[in-house]
Tab-separated table of C-alpha atoms in Angstrom:
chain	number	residue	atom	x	y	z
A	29	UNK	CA	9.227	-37.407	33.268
A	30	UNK	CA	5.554	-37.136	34.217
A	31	UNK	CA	6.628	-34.066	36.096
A	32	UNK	CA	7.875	-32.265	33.306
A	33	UNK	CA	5.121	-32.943	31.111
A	34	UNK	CA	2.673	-31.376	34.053
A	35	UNK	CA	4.807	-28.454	33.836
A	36	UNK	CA	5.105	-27.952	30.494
A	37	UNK	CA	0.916	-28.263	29.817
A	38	UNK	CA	0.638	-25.599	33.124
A	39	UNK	CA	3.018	-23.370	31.309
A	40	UNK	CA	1.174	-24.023	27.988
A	41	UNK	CA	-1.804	-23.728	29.541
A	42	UNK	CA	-1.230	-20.366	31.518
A	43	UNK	CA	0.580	-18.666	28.169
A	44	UNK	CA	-2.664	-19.386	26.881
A	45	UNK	CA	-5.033	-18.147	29.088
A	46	UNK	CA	-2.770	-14.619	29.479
A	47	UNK	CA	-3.091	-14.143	26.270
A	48	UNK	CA	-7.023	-14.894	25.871
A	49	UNK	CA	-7.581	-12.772	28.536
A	50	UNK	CA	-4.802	-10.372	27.603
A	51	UNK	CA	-6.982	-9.806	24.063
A	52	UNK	CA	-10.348	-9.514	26.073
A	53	UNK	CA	-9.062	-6.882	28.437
A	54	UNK	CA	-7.345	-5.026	25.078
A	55	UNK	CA	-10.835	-5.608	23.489
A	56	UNK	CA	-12.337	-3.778	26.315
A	57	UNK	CA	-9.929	-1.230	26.591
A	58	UNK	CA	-9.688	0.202	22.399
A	59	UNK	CA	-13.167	1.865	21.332
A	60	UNK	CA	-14.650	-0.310	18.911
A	61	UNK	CA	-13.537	0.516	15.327
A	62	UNK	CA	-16.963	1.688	13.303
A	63	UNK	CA	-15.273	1.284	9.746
A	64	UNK	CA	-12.567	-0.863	7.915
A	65	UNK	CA	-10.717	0.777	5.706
A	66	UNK	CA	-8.686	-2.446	4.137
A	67	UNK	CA	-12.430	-4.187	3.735
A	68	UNK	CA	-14.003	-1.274	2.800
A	69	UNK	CA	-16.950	-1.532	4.888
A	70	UNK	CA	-18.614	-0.591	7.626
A	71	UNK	CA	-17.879	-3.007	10.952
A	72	UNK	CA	-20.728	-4.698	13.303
A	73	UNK	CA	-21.483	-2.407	16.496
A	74	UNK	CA	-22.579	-4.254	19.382
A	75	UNK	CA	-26.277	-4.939	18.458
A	76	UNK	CA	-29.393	-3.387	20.641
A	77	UNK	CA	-31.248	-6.057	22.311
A	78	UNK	CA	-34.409	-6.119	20.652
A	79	UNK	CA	-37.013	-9.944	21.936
A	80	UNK	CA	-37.974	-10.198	18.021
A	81	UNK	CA	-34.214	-10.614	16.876
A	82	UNK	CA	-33.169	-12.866	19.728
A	83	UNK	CA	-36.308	-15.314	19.014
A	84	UNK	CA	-35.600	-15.536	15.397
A	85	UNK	CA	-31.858	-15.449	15.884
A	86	UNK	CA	-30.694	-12.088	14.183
A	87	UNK	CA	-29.194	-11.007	17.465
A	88	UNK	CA	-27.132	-13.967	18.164
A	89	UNK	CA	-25.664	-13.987	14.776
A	90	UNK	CA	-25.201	-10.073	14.929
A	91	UNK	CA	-23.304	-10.876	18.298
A	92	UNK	CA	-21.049	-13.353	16.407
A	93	UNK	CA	-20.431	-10.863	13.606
A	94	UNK	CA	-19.291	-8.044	16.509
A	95	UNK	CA	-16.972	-10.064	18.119
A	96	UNK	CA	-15.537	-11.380	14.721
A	97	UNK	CA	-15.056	-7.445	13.608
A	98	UNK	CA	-13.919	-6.231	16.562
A	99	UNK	CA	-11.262	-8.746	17.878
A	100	UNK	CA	-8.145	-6.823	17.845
A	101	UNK	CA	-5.534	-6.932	15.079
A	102	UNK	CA	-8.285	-8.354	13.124
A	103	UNK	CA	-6.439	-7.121	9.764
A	104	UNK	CA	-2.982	-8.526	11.050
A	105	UNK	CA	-4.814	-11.942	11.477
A	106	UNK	CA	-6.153	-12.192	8.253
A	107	UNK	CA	-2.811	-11.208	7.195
A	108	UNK	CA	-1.061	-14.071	8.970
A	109	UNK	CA	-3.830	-16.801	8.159
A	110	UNK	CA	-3.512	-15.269	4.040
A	111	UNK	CA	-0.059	-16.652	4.158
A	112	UNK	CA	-0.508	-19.659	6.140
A	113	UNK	CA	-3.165	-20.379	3.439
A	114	UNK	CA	-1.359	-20.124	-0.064
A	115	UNK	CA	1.740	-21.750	1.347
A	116	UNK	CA	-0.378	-24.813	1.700
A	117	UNK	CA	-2.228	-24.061	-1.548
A	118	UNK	CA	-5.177	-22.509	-0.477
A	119	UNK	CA	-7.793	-21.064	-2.453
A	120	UNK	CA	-10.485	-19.186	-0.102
A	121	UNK	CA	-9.900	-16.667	3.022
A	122	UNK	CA	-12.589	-14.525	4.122
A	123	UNK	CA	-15.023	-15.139	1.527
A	124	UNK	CA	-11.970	-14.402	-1.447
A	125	UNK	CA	-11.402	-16.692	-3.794
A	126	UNK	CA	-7.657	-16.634	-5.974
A	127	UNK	CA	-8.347	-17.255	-9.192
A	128	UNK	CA	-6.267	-17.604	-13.055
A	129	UNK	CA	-4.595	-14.662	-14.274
A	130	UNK	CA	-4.573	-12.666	-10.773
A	131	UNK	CA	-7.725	-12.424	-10.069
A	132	UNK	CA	-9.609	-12.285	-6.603
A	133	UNK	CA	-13.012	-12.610	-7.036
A	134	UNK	CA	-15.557	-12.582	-4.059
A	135	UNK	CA	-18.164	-15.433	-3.738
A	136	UNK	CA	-21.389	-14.652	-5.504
A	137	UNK	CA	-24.349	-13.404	-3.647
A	138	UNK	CA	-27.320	-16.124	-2.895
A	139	UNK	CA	-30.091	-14.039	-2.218
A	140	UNK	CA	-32.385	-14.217	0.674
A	141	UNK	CA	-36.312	-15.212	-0.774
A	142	UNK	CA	-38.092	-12.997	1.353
A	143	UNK	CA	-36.027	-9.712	1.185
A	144	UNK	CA	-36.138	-10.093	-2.846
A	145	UNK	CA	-39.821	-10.552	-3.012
A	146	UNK	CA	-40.308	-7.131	-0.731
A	147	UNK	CA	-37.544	-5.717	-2.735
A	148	UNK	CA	-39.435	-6.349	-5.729
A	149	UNK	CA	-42.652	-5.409	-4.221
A	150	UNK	CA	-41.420	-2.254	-3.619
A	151	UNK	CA	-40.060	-1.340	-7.090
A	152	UNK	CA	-43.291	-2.120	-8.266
A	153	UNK	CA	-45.713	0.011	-5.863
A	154	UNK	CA	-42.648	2.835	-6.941
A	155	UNK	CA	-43.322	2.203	-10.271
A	156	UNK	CA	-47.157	1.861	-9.708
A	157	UNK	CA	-46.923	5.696	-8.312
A	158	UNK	CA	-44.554	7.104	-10.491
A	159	UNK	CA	-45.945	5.632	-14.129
A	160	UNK	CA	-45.233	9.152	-15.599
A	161	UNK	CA	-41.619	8.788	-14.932
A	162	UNK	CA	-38.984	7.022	-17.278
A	163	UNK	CA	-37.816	3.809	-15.753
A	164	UNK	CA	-34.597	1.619	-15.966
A	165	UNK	CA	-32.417	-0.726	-13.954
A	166	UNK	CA	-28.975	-1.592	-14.655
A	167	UNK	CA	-28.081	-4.815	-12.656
A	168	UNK	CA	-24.557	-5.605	-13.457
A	169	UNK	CA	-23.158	-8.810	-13.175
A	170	UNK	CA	-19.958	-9.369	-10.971
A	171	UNK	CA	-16.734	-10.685	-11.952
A	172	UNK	CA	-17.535	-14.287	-10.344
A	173	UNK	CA	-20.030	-14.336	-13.226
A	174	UNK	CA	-18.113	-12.840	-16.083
A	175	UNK	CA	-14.705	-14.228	-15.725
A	176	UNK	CA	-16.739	-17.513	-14.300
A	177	UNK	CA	-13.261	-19.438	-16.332
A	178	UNK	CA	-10.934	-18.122	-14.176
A	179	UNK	CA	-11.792	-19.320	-11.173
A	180	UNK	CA	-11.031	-23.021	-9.322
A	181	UNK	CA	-12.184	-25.747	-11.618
A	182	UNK	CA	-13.847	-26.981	-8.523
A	183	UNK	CA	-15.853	-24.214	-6.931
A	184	UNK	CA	-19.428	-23.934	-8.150
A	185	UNK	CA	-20.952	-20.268	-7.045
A	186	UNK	CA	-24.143	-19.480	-7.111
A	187	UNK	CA	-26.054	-19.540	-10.663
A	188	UNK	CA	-26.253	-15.440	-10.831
A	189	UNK	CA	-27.343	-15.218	-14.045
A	190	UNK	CA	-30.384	-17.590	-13.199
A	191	UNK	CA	-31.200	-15.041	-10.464
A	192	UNK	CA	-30.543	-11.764	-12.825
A	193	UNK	CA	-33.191	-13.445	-14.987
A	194	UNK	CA	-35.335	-13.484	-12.661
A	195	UNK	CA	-35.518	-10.336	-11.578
A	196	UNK	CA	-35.431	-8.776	-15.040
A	197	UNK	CA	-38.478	-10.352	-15.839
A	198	UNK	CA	-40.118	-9.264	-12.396
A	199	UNK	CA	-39.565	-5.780	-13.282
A	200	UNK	CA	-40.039	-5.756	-16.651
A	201	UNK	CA	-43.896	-6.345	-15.450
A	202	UNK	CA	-43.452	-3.298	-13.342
A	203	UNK	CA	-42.984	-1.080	-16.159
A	204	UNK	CA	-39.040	-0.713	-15.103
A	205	UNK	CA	-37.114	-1.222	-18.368
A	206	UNK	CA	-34.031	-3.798	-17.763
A	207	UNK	CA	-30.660	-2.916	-19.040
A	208	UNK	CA	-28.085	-5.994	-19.226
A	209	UNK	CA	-24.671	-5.574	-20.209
A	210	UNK	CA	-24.057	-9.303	-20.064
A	211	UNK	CA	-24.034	-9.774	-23.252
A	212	UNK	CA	-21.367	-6.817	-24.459
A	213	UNK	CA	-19.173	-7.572	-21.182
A	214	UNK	CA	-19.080	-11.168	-22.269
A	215	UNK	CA	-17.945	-10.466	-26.270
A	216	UNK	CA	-15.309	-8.024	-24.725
A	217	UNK	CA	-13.729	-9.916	-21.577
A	218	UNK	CA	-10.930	-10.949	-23.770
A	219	UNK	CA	-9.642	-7.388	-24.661
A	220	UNK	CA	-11.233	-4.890	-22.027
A	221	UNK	CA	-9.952	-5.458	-18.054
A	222	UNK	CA	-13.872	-5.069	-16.875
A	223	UNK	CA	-13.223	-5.381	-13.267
A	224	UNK	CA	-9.811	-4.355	-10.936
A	225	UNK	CA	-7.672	-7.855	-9.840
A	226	UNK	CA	-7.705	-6.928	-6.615
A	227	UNK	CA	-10.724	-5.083	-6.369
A	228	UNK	CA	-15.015	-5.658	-6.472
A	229	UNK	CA	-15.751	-3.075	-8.604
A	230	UNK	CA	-15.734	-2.672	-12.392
A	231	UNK	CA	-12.888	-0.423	-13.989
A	232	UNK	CA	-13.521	2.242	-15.384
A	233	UNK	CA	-12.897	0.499	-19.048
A	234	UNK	CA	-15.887	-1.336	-17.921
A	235	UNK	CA	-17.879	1.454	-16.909
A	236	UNK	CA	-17.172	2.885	-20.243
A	237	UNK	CA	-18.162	-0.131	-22.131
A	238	UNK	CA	-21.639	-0.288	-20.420
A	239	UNK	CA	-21.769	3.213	-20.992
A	240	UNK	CA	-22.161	2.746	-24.567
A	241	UNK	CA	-24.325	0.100	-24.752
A	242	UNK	CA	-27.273	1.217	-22.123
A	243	UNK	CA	-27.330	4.782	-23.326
A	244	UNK	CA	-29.388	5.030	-25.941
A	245	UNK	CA	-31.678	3.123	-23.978
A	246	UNK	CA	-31.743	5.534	-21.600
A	247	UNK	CA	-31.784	8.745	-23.728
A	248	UNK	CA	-32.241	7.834	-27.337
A	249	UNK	CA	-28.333	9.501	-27.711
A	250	UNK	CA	-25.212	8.221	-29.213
A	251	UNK	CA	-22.321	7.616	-27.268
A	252	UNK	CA	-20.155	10.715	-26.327
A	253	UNK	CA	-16.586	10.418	-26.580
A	254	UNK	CA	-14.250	10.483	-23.955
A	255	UNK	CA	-10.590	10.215	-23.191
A	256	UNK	CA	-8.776	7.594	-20.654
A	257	UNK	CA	-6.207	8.622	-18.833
A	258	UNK	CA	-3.855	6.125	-16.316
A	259	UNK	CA	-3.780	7.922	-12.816
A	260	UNK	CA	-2.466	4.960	-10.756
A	261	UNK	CA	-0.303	2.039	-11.558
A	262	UNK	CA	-0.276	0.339	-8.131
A	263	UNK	CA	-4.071	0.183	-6.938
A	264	UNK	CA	-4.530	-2.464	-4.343
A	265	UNK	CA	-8.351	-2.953	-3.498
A	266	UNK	CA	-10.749	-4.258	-1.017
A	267	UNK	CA	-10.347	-7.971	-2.120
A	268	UNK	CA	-6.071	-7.564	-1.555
A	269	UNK	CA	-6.756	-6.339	1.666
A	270	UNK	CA	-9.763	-8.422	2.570
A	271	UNK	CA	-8.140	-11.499	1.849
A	272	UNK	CA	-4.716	-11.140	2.526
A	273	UNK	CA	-3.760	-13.188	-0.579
A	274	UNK	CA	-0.993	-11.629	-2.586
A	275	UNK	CA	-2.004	-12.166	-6.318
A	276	UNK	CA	1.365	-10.422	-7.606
A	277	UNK	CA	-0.056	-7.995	-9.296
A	278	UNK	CA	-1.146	-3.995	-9.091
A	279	UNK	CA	-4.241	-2.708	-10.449
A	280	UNK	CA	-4.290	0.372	-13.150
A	281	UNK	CA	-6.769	3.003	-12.132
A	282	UNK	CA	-8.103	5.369	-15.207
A	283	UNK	CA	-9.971	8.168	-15.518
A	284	UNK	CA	-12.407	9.267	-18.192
A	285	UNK	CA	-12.815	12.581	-19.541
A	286	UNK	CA	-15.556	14.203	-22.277
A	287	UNK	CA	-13.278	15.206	-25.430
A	288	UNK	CA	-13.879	17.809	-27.665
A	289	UNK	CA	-16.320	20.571	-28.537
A	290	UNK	CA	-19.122	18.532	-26.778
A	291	UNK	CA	-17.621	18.742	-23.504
A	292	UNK	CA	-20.208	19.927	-20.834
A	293	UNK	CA	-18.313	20.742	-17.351
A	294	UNK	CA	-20.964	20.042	-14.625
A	295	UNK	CA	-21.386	21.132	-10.981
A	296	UNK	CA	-21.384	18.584	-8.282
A	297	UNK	CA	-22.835	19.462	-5.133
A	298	UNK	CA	-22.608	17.166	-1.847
A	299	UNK	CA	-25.569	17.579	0.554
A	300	UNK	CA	-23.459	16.016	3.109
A	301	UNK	CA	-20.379	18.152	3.163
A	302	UNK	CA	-22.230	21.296	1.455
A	303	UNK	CA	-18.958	21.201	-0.997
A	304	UNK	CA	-19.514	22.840	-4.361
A	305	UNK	CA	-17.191	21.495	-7.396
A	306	UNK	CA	-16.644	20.952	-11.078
A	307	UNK	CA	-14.497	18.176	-10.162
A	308	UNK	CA	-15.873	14.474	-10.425
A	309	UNK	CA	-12.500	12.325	-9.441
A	310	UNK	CA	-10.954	13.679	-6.068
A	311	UNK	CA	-7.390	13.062	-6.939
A	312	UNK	CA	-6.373	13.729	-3.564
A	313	UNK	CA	-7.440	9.715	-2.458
A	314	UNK	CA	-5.049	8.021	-4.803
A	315	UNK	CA	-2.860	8.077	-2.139
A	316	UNK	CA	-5.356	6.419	0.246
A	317	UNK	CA	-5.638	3.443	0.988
A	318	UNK	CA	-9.144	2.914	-0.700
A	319	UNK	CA	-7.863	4.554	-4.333
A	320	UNK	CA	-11.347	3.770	-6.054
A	321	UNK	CA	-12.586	6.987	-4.091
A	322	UNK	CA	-11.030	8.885	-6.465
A	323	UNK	CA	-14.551	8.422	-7.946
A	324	UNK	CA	-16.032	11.273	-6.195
A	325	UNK	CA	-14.677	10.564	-3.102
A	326	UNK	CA	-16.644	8.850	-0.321
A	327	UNK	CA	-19.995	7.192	-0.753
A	328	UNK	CA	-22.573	10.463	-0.305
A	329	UNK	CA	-26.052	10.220	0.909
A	330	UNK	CA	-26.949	12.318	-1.938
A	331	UNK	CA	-25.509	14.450	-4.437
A	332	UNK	CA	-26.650	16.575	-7.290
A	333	UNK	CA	-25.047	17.364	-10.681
A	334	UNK	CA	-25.881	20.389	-12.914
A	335	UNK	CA	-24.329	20.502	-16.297
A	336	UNK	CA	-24.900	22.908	-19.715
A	337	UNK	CA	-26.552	20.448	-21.325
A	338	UNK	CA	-29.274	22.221	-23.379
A	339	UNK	CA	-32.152	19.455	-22.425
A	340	UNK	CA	-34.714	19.401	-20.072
A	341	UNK	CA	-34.471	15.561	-18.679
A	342	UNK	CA	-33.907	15.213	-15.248
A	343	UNK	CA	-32.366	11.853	-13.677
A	344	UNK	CA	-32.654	10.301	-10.142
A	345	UNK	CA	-30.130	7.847	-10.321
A	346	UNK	CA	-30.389	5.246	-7.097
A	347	UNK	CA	-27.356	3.212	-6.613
A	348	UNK	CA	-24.100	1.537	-4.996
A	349	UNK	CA	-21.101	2.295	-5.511
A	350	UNK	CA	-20.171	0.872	-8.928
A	351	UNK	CA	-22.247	4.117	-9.916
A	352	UNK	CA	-19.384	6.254	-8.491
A	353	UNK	CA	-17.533	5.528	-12.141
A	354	UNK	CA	-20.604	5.803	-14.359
A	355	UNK	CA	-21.667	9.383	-13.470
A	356	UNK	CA	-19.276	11.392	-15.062
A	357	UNK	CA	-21.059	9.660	-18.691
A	358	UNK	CA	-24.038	10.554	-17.965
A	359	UNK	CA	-23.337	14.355	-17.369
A	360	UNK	CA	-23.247	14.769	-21.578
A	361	UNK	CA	-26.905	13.629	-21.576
A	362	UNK	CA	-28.800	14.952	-18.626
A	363	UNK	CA	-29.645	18.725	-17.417
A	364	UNK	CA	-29.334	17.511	-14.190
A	365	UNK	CA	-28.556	14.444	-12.038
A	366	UNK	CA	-29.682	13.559	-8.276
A	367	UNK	CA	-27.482	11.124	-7.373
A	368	UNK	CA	-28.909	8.951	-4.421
A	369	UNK	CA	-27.404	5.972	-2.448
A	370	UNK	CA	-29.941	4.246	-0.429
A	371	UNK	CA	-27.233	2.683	2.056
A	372	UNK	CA	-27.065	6.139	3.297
A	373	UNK	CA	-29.796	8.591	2.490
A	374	UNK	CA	-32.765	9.023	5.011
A	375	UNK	CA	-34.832	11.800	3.986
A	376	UNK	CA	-37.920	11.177	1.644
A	377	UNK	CA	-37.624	10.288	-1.389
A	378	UNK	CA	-41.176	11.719	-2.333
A	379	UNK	CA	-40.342	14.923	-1.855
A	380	UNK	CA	-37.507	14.712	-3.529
A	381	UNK	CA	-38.505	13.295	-6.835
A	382	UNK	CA	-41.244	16.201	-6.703
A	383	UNK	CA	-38.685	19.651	-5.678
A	384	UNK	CA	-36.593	17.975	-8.403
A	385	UNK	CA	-38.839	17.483	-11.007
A	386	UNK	CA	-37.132	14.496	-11.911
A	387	UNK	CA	-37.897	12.846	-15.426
A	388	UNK	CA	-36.140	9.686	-15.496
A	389	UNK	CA	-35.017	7.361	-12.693
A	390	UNK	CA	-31.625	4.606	-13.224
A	391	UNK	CA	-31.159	2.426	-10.479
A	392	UNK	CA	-27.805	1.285	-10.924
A	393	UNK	CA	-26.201	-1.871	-8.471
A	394	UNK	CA	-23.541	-4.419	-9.382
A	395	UNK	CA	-25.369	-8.005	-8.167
A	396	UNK	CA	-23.848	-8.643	-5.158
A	397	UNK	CA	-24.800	-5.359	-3.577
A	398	UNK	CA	-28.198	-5.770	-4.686
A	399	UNK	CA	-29.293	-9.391	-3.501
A	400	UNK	CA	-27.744	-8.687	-0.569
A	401	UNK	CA	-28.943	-5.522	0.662
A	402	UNK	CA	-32.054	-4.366	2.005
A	403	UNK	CA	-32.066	-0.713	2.253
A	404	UNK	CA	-33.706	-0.088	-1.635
A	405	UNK	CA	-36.439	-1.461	-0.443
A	406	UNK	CA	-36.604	0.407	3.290
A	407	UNK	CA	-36.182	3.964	1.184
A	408	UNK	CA	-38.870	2.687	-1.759
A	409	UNK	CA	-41.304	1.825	1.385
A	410	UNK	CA	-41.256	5.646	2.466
A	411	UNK	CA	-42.513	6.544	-0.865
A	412	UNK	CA	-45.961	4.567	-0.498
């Protein structure tokens, strides 16, 4: 009897060491994968040794997240552990939460002390140099926030609104006028779908609704009107595929267009590619995996938008991707946009602003993005 049970724990034992060593040799073997296409994000390359990240620790934890992103069949695993989970009731996987009504909402940023206070330090030196230019921020609030009823009865996220506060009133002091759209997104959660199930972003219906209530702040204008159209009934987003979790249902994907005599078509021109078009949604990529690049397609390094409109304002609009939707709105008000996304873009800023002649300046981010990101504040630091 003892005999069989030493065989049985060898066997056990060897099954599991061929296939620990099977996955390091496969790991070895497969070039490491630079992007994720069901997360939507870029993946952790092995780090550069650098003695200032190992003694504070950055390079240890950026070793953990390489191995964690590159494992192989990373997306089947999450698959696999998605099910485990909800057949045992489970609420979280990979930083997803399953909430009432099918939602999946992503735990809320907490944001790290020192990064904000540069980050803020920056915006004001920016604003400091450019006090000639027309300043606003839209910081928009995520659907953890929002739609903060829907989700476990007993999960507390972080107080975002407490944080948004904040950092209105930091920048306020700057000179950099705050637009909220808590308040409107709040009286219309109950009859507008403001963000995808299965996605991070805001719909488009959202994107609409802030539309009209930041733009007259912006411009002094009246809404335009535009037209909503359904392009895709079966969107599945980052959050589906990040988490695994199968909420049950699809996601409707619309598209807005200017209506009417009013309508200014605009050029779009992408640094990156050197494409020239007069078309904002790339209806190609509803087939893609990632359907929210319908919204201009990837995320550019910069971009710039010329329209008829018979005005002389100029806008730099800085931003993340929940900007991607908003554009096309702002092409009724605006001679021309610059469209910038700091995640990406590398060149200065400076001379930008000045071969532009830029007028105004949005920075645009949902929450989540923004207290969790440093690069606004690298690109702002070149403009010193």
């Amino acid at each position: 009897m003892l005999d069989r049970k030493q065989k049985m724990s060898k066997i056990l034992g060897i099954c599991f060491l061929t296939v620990i060593f099977g996955m390091l040799i496969i790991g070895i073997l497969i070039p490491d994968r630079k992007y994720s296409a069901a997360e939507n994000r870029a993946l952790q390359a092995f780090p550069k040794f650098s003695l200032s990240e190992y003694l504070d620790g950055r390079f240890e934890s950026k070793i953990e997240d390489y191995v964690d992103d590159q494992i192989p069949g990373r997306d089947q695993f999450i698959k696999v552990k998605a099910a485990a989970d909800e057949t045992v009731g489970v609420l979280e996987n990979n930083g997803v939460y399953r909430a009432k009504d099918g939602y999946l909402m992503e735990n809320l940023t907490v944001p790290n002390p020192k990064n904000l206070t540069e980050t803020e330090e920056a915006l004001q030196q920016f604003a400091r140099t450019h006090s000639k230019l027309k300043m606003h921020f839209m910081l928009v609030p995520n659907a953890g926030n929002v739609l903060s009823e829907n989700l476990p009865k007993t999960l507390r996220m972080a107080d975002q609104n407490r944080q948004m506060d904040d950092f209105f009133q930091a920048i306020t002091g700057y000179g950099i006028k705050p637009i909220d759209v808590r308040e409107p997104f709040r009286k219309e959660k109950k009859d507008v779908q403001l963000y995808y199930r299965t996605d991070h972003h805001w719909t488009s219906d959202g994107a609409y609704l802030a539309y009209e209530n930041s733009i007259k702040a912006l411009t002094g204008d009246k809404p335009k009107d535009f037209g909503a159209k359904v392009v895709k009934e079966d969107f599945q987003g980052t959050l589906y595929s990040k988490s695994g979790f199968n909420n049950g249902q699809n996601d409707v994907i619309k598209l807005y267009q200017p209506t009417g005599k009013q309508a200014a078509k605009s050029v779009i021109y992408y640094t990156d590619t050197q494409k020239k078009t007069t078309a904002f949604y790339n209806l190609k990529n509803l087939k893609k995996k990632d359907a929210y690049t319908v919204f201009g397609g990837s995320n550019h390094p910069m971009y710039t938008v010329e329209t008829p409109v018979a005005n002389q304002k100029r806008l730099l609009l800085i931003k993340d991707s929940y900007a991607n939707s908003f554009v096309p709105f702002l092409t009724q008000h605006y001679r021309e946009i610059v469209v910038v996304d700091p995640r990406y873009y590398f060149e200065n800023l400076e001379d930008l602003i000045q071969s532009e002649k830029i007028t105004d300046v949005l920075f645009l981010y949902n929450a989540n993005t923004f207290f969790g990101d440093d690069s606004l504040k690298i690109m702002l630091a070149d403009t010193k």
